[in-house]
């Protein structure tokens, strides 16, 4: 298998450590979530030399535990936050049209109009959907990518979302938004694209002290100190950003999702929304996934005690989500139906919205760029959909500080694996692999011929093969069983599936180590 310049692995990590120890680079980015990866890609695509440091695995914080939506922000329209809604619609256009059409696909959303609700509520929902589609058109996103909204009969609603109590409905409204096949895969795609352009991606390097032109860190694999000199430093550490900028106030907001088998909800063909009583413009989403499960989320609560990598899911979050979603279902869900759960901590910035003392559901998702001479440039807040714009604003501040004029290129820069719909359809590989890897799907499939262990599914009941885990090690920087099952496959979202895959993951890690040892001996 031919090594690609975009591959992130043990060998590339070793080369990057050697590189940064002997040079001063233009930009060091602290943080390996979607924002940090976006900054690294924007900066390197403008011709700057870039190093990204991440204390754990890429996407191991907030960015790997979102609702997996690339959305134009219908809820922001309801809150009259037109700036965020418009920015989201524009960024969705770039992602679905050029940047990552292989990873971001249309997902239909049904808004049920319940007989028990006031008539004006249904009319308001319908008006909001129409305005939302106007934003889609104004952004330049074709209806061939995201179809126009529709008014649905209650029978049509039942056909799309069988678990809903059809008799309790007047009608429904169908609109379309973007769904990323996997948020962690989007982060990996951005980081690998940056690596392919020359950025140095260093995972397991924990920043301990950050200044405007220096990052002191520790290689957490060896305990060795790492000192990186730079002309500028960008703090993109998410919920940890305040650790390197004491004057910054970050509010960690816990977003919890429940995982339910799709069969339990009648294998829905569309997502649906459930209004949270007493909170205008706030919804719980029921989101079918391509993997045969449905995510139900999300909560929006301050959580200053949560571990940013593994926030616990409190019992009251489970109760809240079940209570809300059950108001619309013909057969209510019970705790026995919940086969998994996950949560992420969103870094909300009060200074970006002036939200005062209101709850985190009311804090704007606008982002903040803090550019104070003598300090690192900090970028924080925002949401996954707008990561590219956040990165552009941060790198604009970088090039201004460096006295350069280098325009942003990322609106039209495709990620690794990206291609047009026709090109993707013509790829000789299973559609499931094309949806995850795009044009790289044949390379993943080819790995299945290296060893019988890689050709077979990891266990009975999954389509995921050992080849996908091996590709995660060779090309995507995976180094542990947790990396493989938490973020390269998402099997860990269902603990019983994780347990069944664990032995095979250990064997494949050992195989990858033996292969790399043979290659090193040969060279």
XYZ file of C-alpha atoms in Angstrom:
523
model
C 0.000 0.000 0.000
C 1.411 3.376 -1.041
C 2.014 5.820 1.810
C 0.124 9.082 1.311
C 1.453 12.481 2.407
C -1.765 13.052 4.347
C -1.285 9.980 6.546
C -0.936 10.598 10.276
C 0.730 7.763 12.166
C 3.629 6.849 14.432
C 6.218 7.483 11.713
C 4.840 10.929 10.829
C 4.679 11.800 14.523
C 8.351 10.892 14.986
C 9.370 12.999 11.983
C 7.326 15.947 13.218
C 8.883 15.825 16.688
C 12.328 15.931 15.101
C 11.271 18.840 12.882
C 9.868 21.090 15.608
C 12.863 20.579 17.862
C 15.190 22.214 15.343
C 13.095 25.013 13.801
C 10.925 28.040 14.450
C 7.580 27.707 12.699
C 5.069 30.337 11.677
C 2.124 29.000 13.687
C 1.602 26.577 16.550
C -2.016 25.540 17.105
C -2.988 24.173 20.526
C -5.958 21.814 20.294
C -6.854 18.933 17.967
C -10.619 19.314 17.740
C -12.466 20.662 14.716
C -11.455 24.259 15.439
C -7.751 23.535 15.865
C -7.697 21.257 12.830
C -9.486 23.966 10.856
C -6.946 26.594 11.906
C -4.060 24.300 10.950
C -5.585 23.668 7.512
C -6.350 27.329 6.851
C -2.868 28.437 7.908
C -0.917 25.800 5.966
C -3.075 26.339 2.866
C -2.008 30.014 2.922
C 1.631 28.948 2.830
C 2.496 29.196 6.535
C 4.510 26.547 8.362
C 2.261 24.912 10.958
C 2.455 22.608 13.963
C -0.666 21.351 15.751
C -0.396 19.837 19.232
C -3.140 17.776 20.844
C -2.902 16.305 24.336
C -4.786 13.105 23.448
C -6.331 11.796 20.242
C -7.765 13.988 17.497
C -11.488 14.672 18.107
C -11.235 13.161 21.595
C -12.975 16.147 23.182
C -16.139 18.009 22.241
C -15.763 17.598 18.475
C -16.227 13.828 18.576
C -19.453 13.890 20.595
C -21.806 16.276 18.789
C -25.223 15.631 17.213
C -23.439 14.936 13.889
C -25.328 17.767 12.188
C -24.121 20.319 9.656
C -27.114 22.564 9.956
C -28.161 26.025 8.884
C -29.463 26.885 12.319
C -33.285 26.739 12.342
C -33.248 27.130 16.121
C -31.233 30.333 15.740
C -33.961 31.773 13.527
C -36.455 31.026 16.291
C -34.245 32.987 18.681
C -33.883 35.825 16.140
C -30.125 35.240 15.949
C -29.936 35.925 12.225
C -26.152 36.341 12.202
C -25.501 32.776 13.356
C -28.295 31.378 11.172
C -26.886 33.056 8.052
C -23.277 32.158 8.833
C -24.351 28.539 9.403
C -26.263 28.396 6.120
C -23.264 29.732 4.182
C -20.813 27.320 5.810
C -23.182 24.415 5.201
C -23.102 25.367 1.519
C -19.289 25.120 1.360
C -19.199 21.808 3.223
C -21.910 20.066 1.213
C -20.961 21.541 -2.126
C -17.164 21.408 -2.219
C -15.288 20.714 1.014
C -16.725 17.384 2.192
C -19.609 16.132 0.027
C -18.482 12.573 0.769
C -18.984 13.058 4.513
C -22.017 15.378 4.674
C -25.356 14.124 3.355
C -28.950 15.425 3.349
C -31.157 14.431 6.268
C -34.891 15.076 6.336
C -36.406 16.581 9.495
C -40.076 16.318 10.375
C -41.662 18.918 12.646
C -44.884 17.300 13.917
C -47.873 19.612 14.316
C -49.688 18.124 17.298
C -53.440 18.511 17.784
C -52.795 19.401 21.420
C -50.672 22.422 20.474
C -52.074 25.860 19.714
C -52.742 26.397 16.021
C -50.342 29.339 15.899
C -47.456 27.089 16.894
C -47.843 24.982 13.775
C -48.173 28.076 11.599
C -45.027 29.538 13.175
C -43.143 26.299 12.494
C -44.265 26.348 8.867
C -43.213 29.976 8.460
C -39.826 29.207 10.027
C -39.244 26.346 7.591
C -40.026 28.633 4.638
C -37.599 31.306 5.889
C -35.022 28.597 6.495
C -35.299 27.509 2.882
C -34.886 31.116 1.760
C -31.550 31.155 3.599
C -30.608 27.936 1.814
C -31.335 29.528 -1.564
C -29.596 32.801 -0.725
C -26.499 30.868 0.401
C -26.249 29.332 -3.080
C -26.909 25.728 -2.039
C -28.886 23.959 -4.774
C -32.192 22.202 -4.113
C -30.544 19.220 -5.819
C -28.349 18.976 -2.704
C -30.932 19.966 -0.083
C -34.519 19.577 -1.326
C -37.208 22.184 -0.732
C -39.478 21.823 2.323
C -42.888 20.160 2.155
C -46.201 20.237 4.003
C -47.023 16.662 5.047
C -50.293 14.930 5.824
C -50.327 13.046 9.092
C -50.215 9.791 7.083
C -47.046 10.972 5.329
C -45.548 11.871 8.691
C -46.301 8.344 9.913
C -44.615 6.816 6.863
C -41.402 8.798 7.489
C -41.381 8.492 11.291
C -43.363 5.339 12.197
C -42.906 5.703 15.954
C -44.898 8.936 16.145
C -48.480 8.846 17.409
C -50.112 9.605 14.057
C -53.581 10.087 15.538
C -52.286 12.906 17.719
C -51.142 14.957 14.709
C -52.766 17.539 12.456
C -49.964 17.462 9.897
C -46.192 17.877 9.715
C -43.513 19.988 8.069
C -40.537 18.411 6.313
C -37.296 20.319 5.846
C -33.782 19.192 5.009
C -30.419 19.769 6.610
C -26.919 18.309 6.566
C -25.776 15.278 8.544
C -22.114 14.364 8.816
C -21.518 10.622 8.593
C -19.293 10.963 11.670
C -18.053 14.138 13.362
C -14.731 12.497 14.292
C -14.205 11.606 10.626
C -14.700 15.259 9.693
C -11.998 16.287 12.183
C -9.670 13.598 10.847
C -10.356 14.711 7.288
C -9.501 18.323 8.068
C -6.349 17.370 10.007
C -5.159 14.942 7.341
C -5.740 17.491 4.595
C -3.577 19.901 6.579
C -0.923 17.200 6.973
C -0.989 16.565 3.238
C -0.143 20.232 2.672
C 2.781 20.059 5.105
C 1.341 20.707 8.564
C 2.869 18.742 11.440
C 0.151 17.005 13.475
C 1.321 15.952 16.941
C -1.107 13.996 19.078
C -0.230 12.952 22.653
C 1.698 16.200 23.150
C 0.194 18.147 26.053
C 0.794 21.883 26.201
C 1.799 22.995 29.698
C 2.717 26.644 29.107
C 1.738 28.880 26.202
C 2.987 32.339 25.270
C 2.618 34.464 22.147
C 5.651 32.785 20.553
C 6.306 29.572 22.412
C 4.618 26.374 23.516
C 6.165 24.194 26.190
C 4.701 20.717 26.241
C 5.183 17.117 27.346
C 5.217 14.058 25.136
C 2.716 12.003 27.144
C 3.990 8.752 25.614
C 7.554 9.193 26.875
C 7.397 12.003 29.418
C 9.991 13.956 27.409
C 9.708 17.761 27.259
C 8.797 19.350 23.917
C 9.632 23.000 23.248
C 8.186 24.631 20.134
C 9.200 28.088 18.949
C 6.835 30.019 16.709
C 6.140 33.431 15.267
C 2.527 33.116 16.465
C 0.516 30.779 18.680
C -3.207 30.041 18.350
C -5.111 28.759 21.365
C -7.905 26.500 20.022
C -8.205 24.302 23.099
C -11.998 24.430 23.398
C -13.245 23.876 26.946
C -9.602 24.064 28.070
C -8.948 27.417 26.326
C -9.132 29.379 29.577
C -6.185 27.351 30.921
C -3.988 29.362 28.534
C -5.936 32.639 28.660
C -6.823 33.545 32.256
C -9.026 36.500 31.279
C -11.289 34.289 29.190
C -14.568 33.033 30.626
C -15.638 29.711 29.110
C -18.858 27.999 30.177
C -18.775 24.220 29.580
C -22.242 23.112 28.444
C -22.962 19.387 28.565
C -24.797 17.984 25.567
C -26.041 14.450 26.242
C -27.337 11.982 23.647
C -29.040 8.626 24.143
C -28.529 5.735 21.719
C -31.505 3.545 20.746
C -31.705 0.791 18.128
C -33.474 2.071 15.006
C -35.741 -1.003 14.963
C -37.277 0.090 18.255
C -38.513 3.269 16.533
C -39.717 1.545 13.371
C -36.535 2.294 11.363
C -37.356 5.955 10.692
C -36.567 7.502 7.305
C -36.271 11.022 8.720
C -35.346 12.781 11.916
C -37.984 14.533 13.964
C -38.032 17.364 16.445
C -39.792 17.618 19.786
C -40.313 21.040 21.331
C -39.155 21.416 24.935
C -42.129 22.806 26.880
C -41.562 26.283 28.275
C -38.450 26.908 26.134
C -39.396 28.555 22.848
C -37.032 27.606 20.042
C -35.471 24.701 21.957
C -35.913 21.144 20.714
C -34.925 17.564 21.351
C -33.852 15.840 18.125
C -34.455 12.206 17.233
C -31.704 11.505 14.699
C -31.468 8.261 12.686
C -27.910 7.235 11.828
C -26.616 5.165 8.876
C -25.384 2.566 11.362
C -28.820 1.297 12.440
C -29.149 3.359 15.598
C -30.932 6.570 16.527
C -29.454 9.375 18.632
C -31.812 11.298 20.919
C -30.475 14.597 22.166
C -29.539 16.906 23.440
C -29.290 18.520 26.836
C -27.820 21.948 27.471
C -26.556 22.295 31.051
C -23.537 23.888 32.665
C -20.996 21.295 33.776
C -17.843 22.686 35.357
C -16.924 19.334 36.931
C -17.129 17.168 33.802
C -14.097 15.544 32.191
C -13.780 17.206 28.780
C -12.781 13.879 27.206
C -15.304 11.636 28.944
C -18.152 13.628 30.538
C -20.463 11.440 32.595
C -24.123 11.193 31.605
C -26.213 11.990 34.701
C -29.392 10.054 35.386
C -31.461 13.222 35.159
C -30.245 13.779 31.586
C -31.594 10.347 30.633
C -34.912 11.088 32.341
C -35.178 14.507 30.683
C -34.609 13.208 27.159
C -36.937 10.231 27.554
C -39.687 12.372 29.101
C -39.541 14.891 26.245
C -39.392 12.428 23.352
C -42.095 10.186 24.819
C -44.645 12.992 24.513
C -44.714 12.271 20.753
C -44.356 8.475 20.544
C -47.184 5.976 20.230
C -45.202 3.474 22.338
C -43.039 5.287 24.919
C -39.362 4.411 25.259
C -38.080 2.982 28.521
C -34.598 2.862 29.996
C -34.327 -0.720 28.722
C -34.457 0.664 25.172
C -31.394 2.842 25.770
C -28.391 0.803 24.605
C -25.820 3.558 25.008
C -25.209 7.234 25.683
C -22.554 9.873 25.187
C -21.948 13.496 26.039
C -19.681 16.355 25.017
C -18.835 19.661 26.680
C -19.391 22.648 24.396
C -17.171 25.677 25.092
C -19.620 28.585 25.259
C -18.228 32.090 25.614
C -20.282 34.662 27.482
C -18.238 37.456 25.951
C -19.280 36.440 22.457
C -22.959 36.931 23.181
C -23.411 38.952 26.342
C -25.831 36.342 27.595
C -25.361 37.278 31.210
C -26.718 34.836 33.737
C -29.118 32.928 31.493
C -28.816 29.161 31.044
C -26.505 27.738 28.415
C -29.400 26.941 26.060
C -29.754 30.706 25.630
C -26.058 31.456 25.069
C -25.333 32.335 21.447
C -23.213 29.948 19.381
C -21.181 32.844 18.002
C -17.434 32.464 18.225
C -14.867 34.755 19.765
C -11.415 35.726 18.493
C -9.225 37.258 21.183
C -6.185 38.983 19.697
C -4.224 40.890 22.335
C -0.591 41.847 21.579
C 1.837 39.818 23.664
C -0.644 36.945 24.132
C -1.611 33.938 22.025
C -4.497 34.429 19.602
C -7.485 32.606 21.075
C -10.431 31.219 19.101
C -13.300 29.691 21.056
C -17.061 29.166 20.962
C -18.985 28.616 17.750
C -20.155 25.221 16.537
C -19.027 22.449 14.225
C -20.902 23.776 11.195
C -19.007 27.068 11.321
C -15.536 25.688 12.077
C -14.145 26.865 8.723
C -15.238 30.467 9.300
C -13.834 30.375 12.839
C -10.517 29.172 11.459
C -10.524 31.823 8.740
C -11.059 34.604 11.300
C -8.299 33.221 13.536
C -5.776 32.936 10.688
C -6.726 36.409 9.450
C -5.546 37.579 12.876
C -2.359 35.507 12.488
C -1.371 36.951 9.121
C -2.207 40.462 10.312
C 0.073 39.974 13.297
C 2.812 38.694 10.971
C 2.363 41.643 8.618
C 1.446 39.435 5.659
C -1.292 39.484 3.026
C -2.322 35.881 2.438
C -5.967 35.271 1.447
C -8.030 32.373 2.780
C -8.345 29.383 0.420
C -10.506 26.947 2.352
C -13.927 27.714 0.836
C -12.956 25.735 -2.263
C -10.388 23.349 -0.771
C -11.711 19.758 -0.720
C -10.759 17.427 2.094
C -9.001 14.115 1.505
C -11.510 11.692 0.011
C -13.801 14.401 -1.365
C -15.231 14.184 -4.888
C -18.364 15.026 -6.829
C -21.490 12.908 -6.411
C -20.925 11.273 -9.797
C -17.290 10.439 -9.019
C -18.290 8.938 -5.687
C -20.980 6.810 -7.338
C -18.424 5.413 -9.785
C -15.963 4.260 -7.097
C -15.472 0.491 -7.125
C -16.057 -0.142 -3.425
C -19.037 -0.802 -1.141
C -21.288 2.242 -0.706
C -20.828 2.023 3.062
C -17.071 2.516 2.705
C -17.474 5.310 0.154
C -19.716 7.175 2.606
C -16.974 6.999 5.244
C -13.799 7.309 3.187
C -14.823 8.807 -0.160
C -12.188 8.250 -2.839
C -10.003 6.397 -0.318
C -12.541 3.569 0.023
C -10.659 1.268 -2.423
C -7.480 1.703 -0.342
C -9.350 0.575 2.767
C -10.865 -2.355 0.908
C -7.423 -3.342 -0.409
C -6.149 -3.722 3.163
C -8.551 -6.621 3.588
C -6.281 -8.665 1.310
C -3.192 -8.137 3.470
C -4.259 -10.543 6.202
C -7.387 -12.677 6.798
C -7.879 -10.876 10.119
C -8.560 -7.671 8.201
C -11.060 -9.111 5.724
C -13.768 -10.154 8.162
C -16.261 -8.125 10.231
C -15.093 -7.543 13.785
C -18.019 -9.562 15.140
C -21.324 -11.011 14.003
C -23.817 -8.167 13.672
C -21.493 -5.448 12.386
C -20.275 -4.574 8.888
C -17.096 -2.946 10.193
C -14.034 -4.938 9.167
C -10.521 -5.189 10.486
C -9.340 -3.280 7.399
C -11.085 -0.160 8.699
C -9.243 -0.427 11.997
C -5.944 -0.981 10.224
C -6.533 2.101 8.075
C -7.263 4.023 11.276
C -3.806 3.042 12.555
C -1.847 3.524 9.335
C -3.480 6.727 8.064
C -5.513 8.336 10.837
C -3.241 8.322 13.866
C -5.037 5.711 15.993
C -2.742 4.281 18.639
C -4.952 2.490 21.178
C -8.022 0.271 21.347
C -9.927 3.275 22.672
C -8.941 5.327 19.609
C -10.226 2.593 17.320
C -13.519 1.851 19.055
C -14.340 5.329 20.377
C -13.457 7.514 17.397
C -12.497 5.509 14.280
C -15.601 3.294 14.342
C -17.893 4.655 17.131
C -18.599 1.114 18.296
C -18.080 2.342 21.858
C -21.376 4.239 21.668
C -22.952 0.851 22.437
C -20.947 -0.789 25.263
C -21.979 -4.346 24.330
C -20.688 -3.829 20.774
C -17.472 -2.330 22.122
C -16.891 -5.387 24.292
C -17.429 -7.729 21.340
C -14.922 -5.825 19.184
C -12.224 -5.373 21.813
C -10.274 -8.611 21.211
C -10.107 -8.078 17.449
C -8.973 -4.464 17.951
C -6.103 -5.653 20.152
C -5.056 -8.217 17.544
C -5.077 -5.612 14.772
C -2.993 -3.196 16.839
C -0.450 -5.975 17.372
C -0.481 -6.771 13.637
C 0.101 -3.103 12.775
C 3.047 -3.000 15.180
C 4.605 -6.106 13.615
C 4.162 -4.691 10.102
C 5.792 -1.403 11.055
C 8.666 -3.259 12.697
C 9.254 -5.232 9.495
C 9.177 -2.033 7.406
C 11.680 -0.303 9.724
C 14.013 -3.311 9.545
C 13.829 -3.270 5.749
C 14.829 0.392 5.628
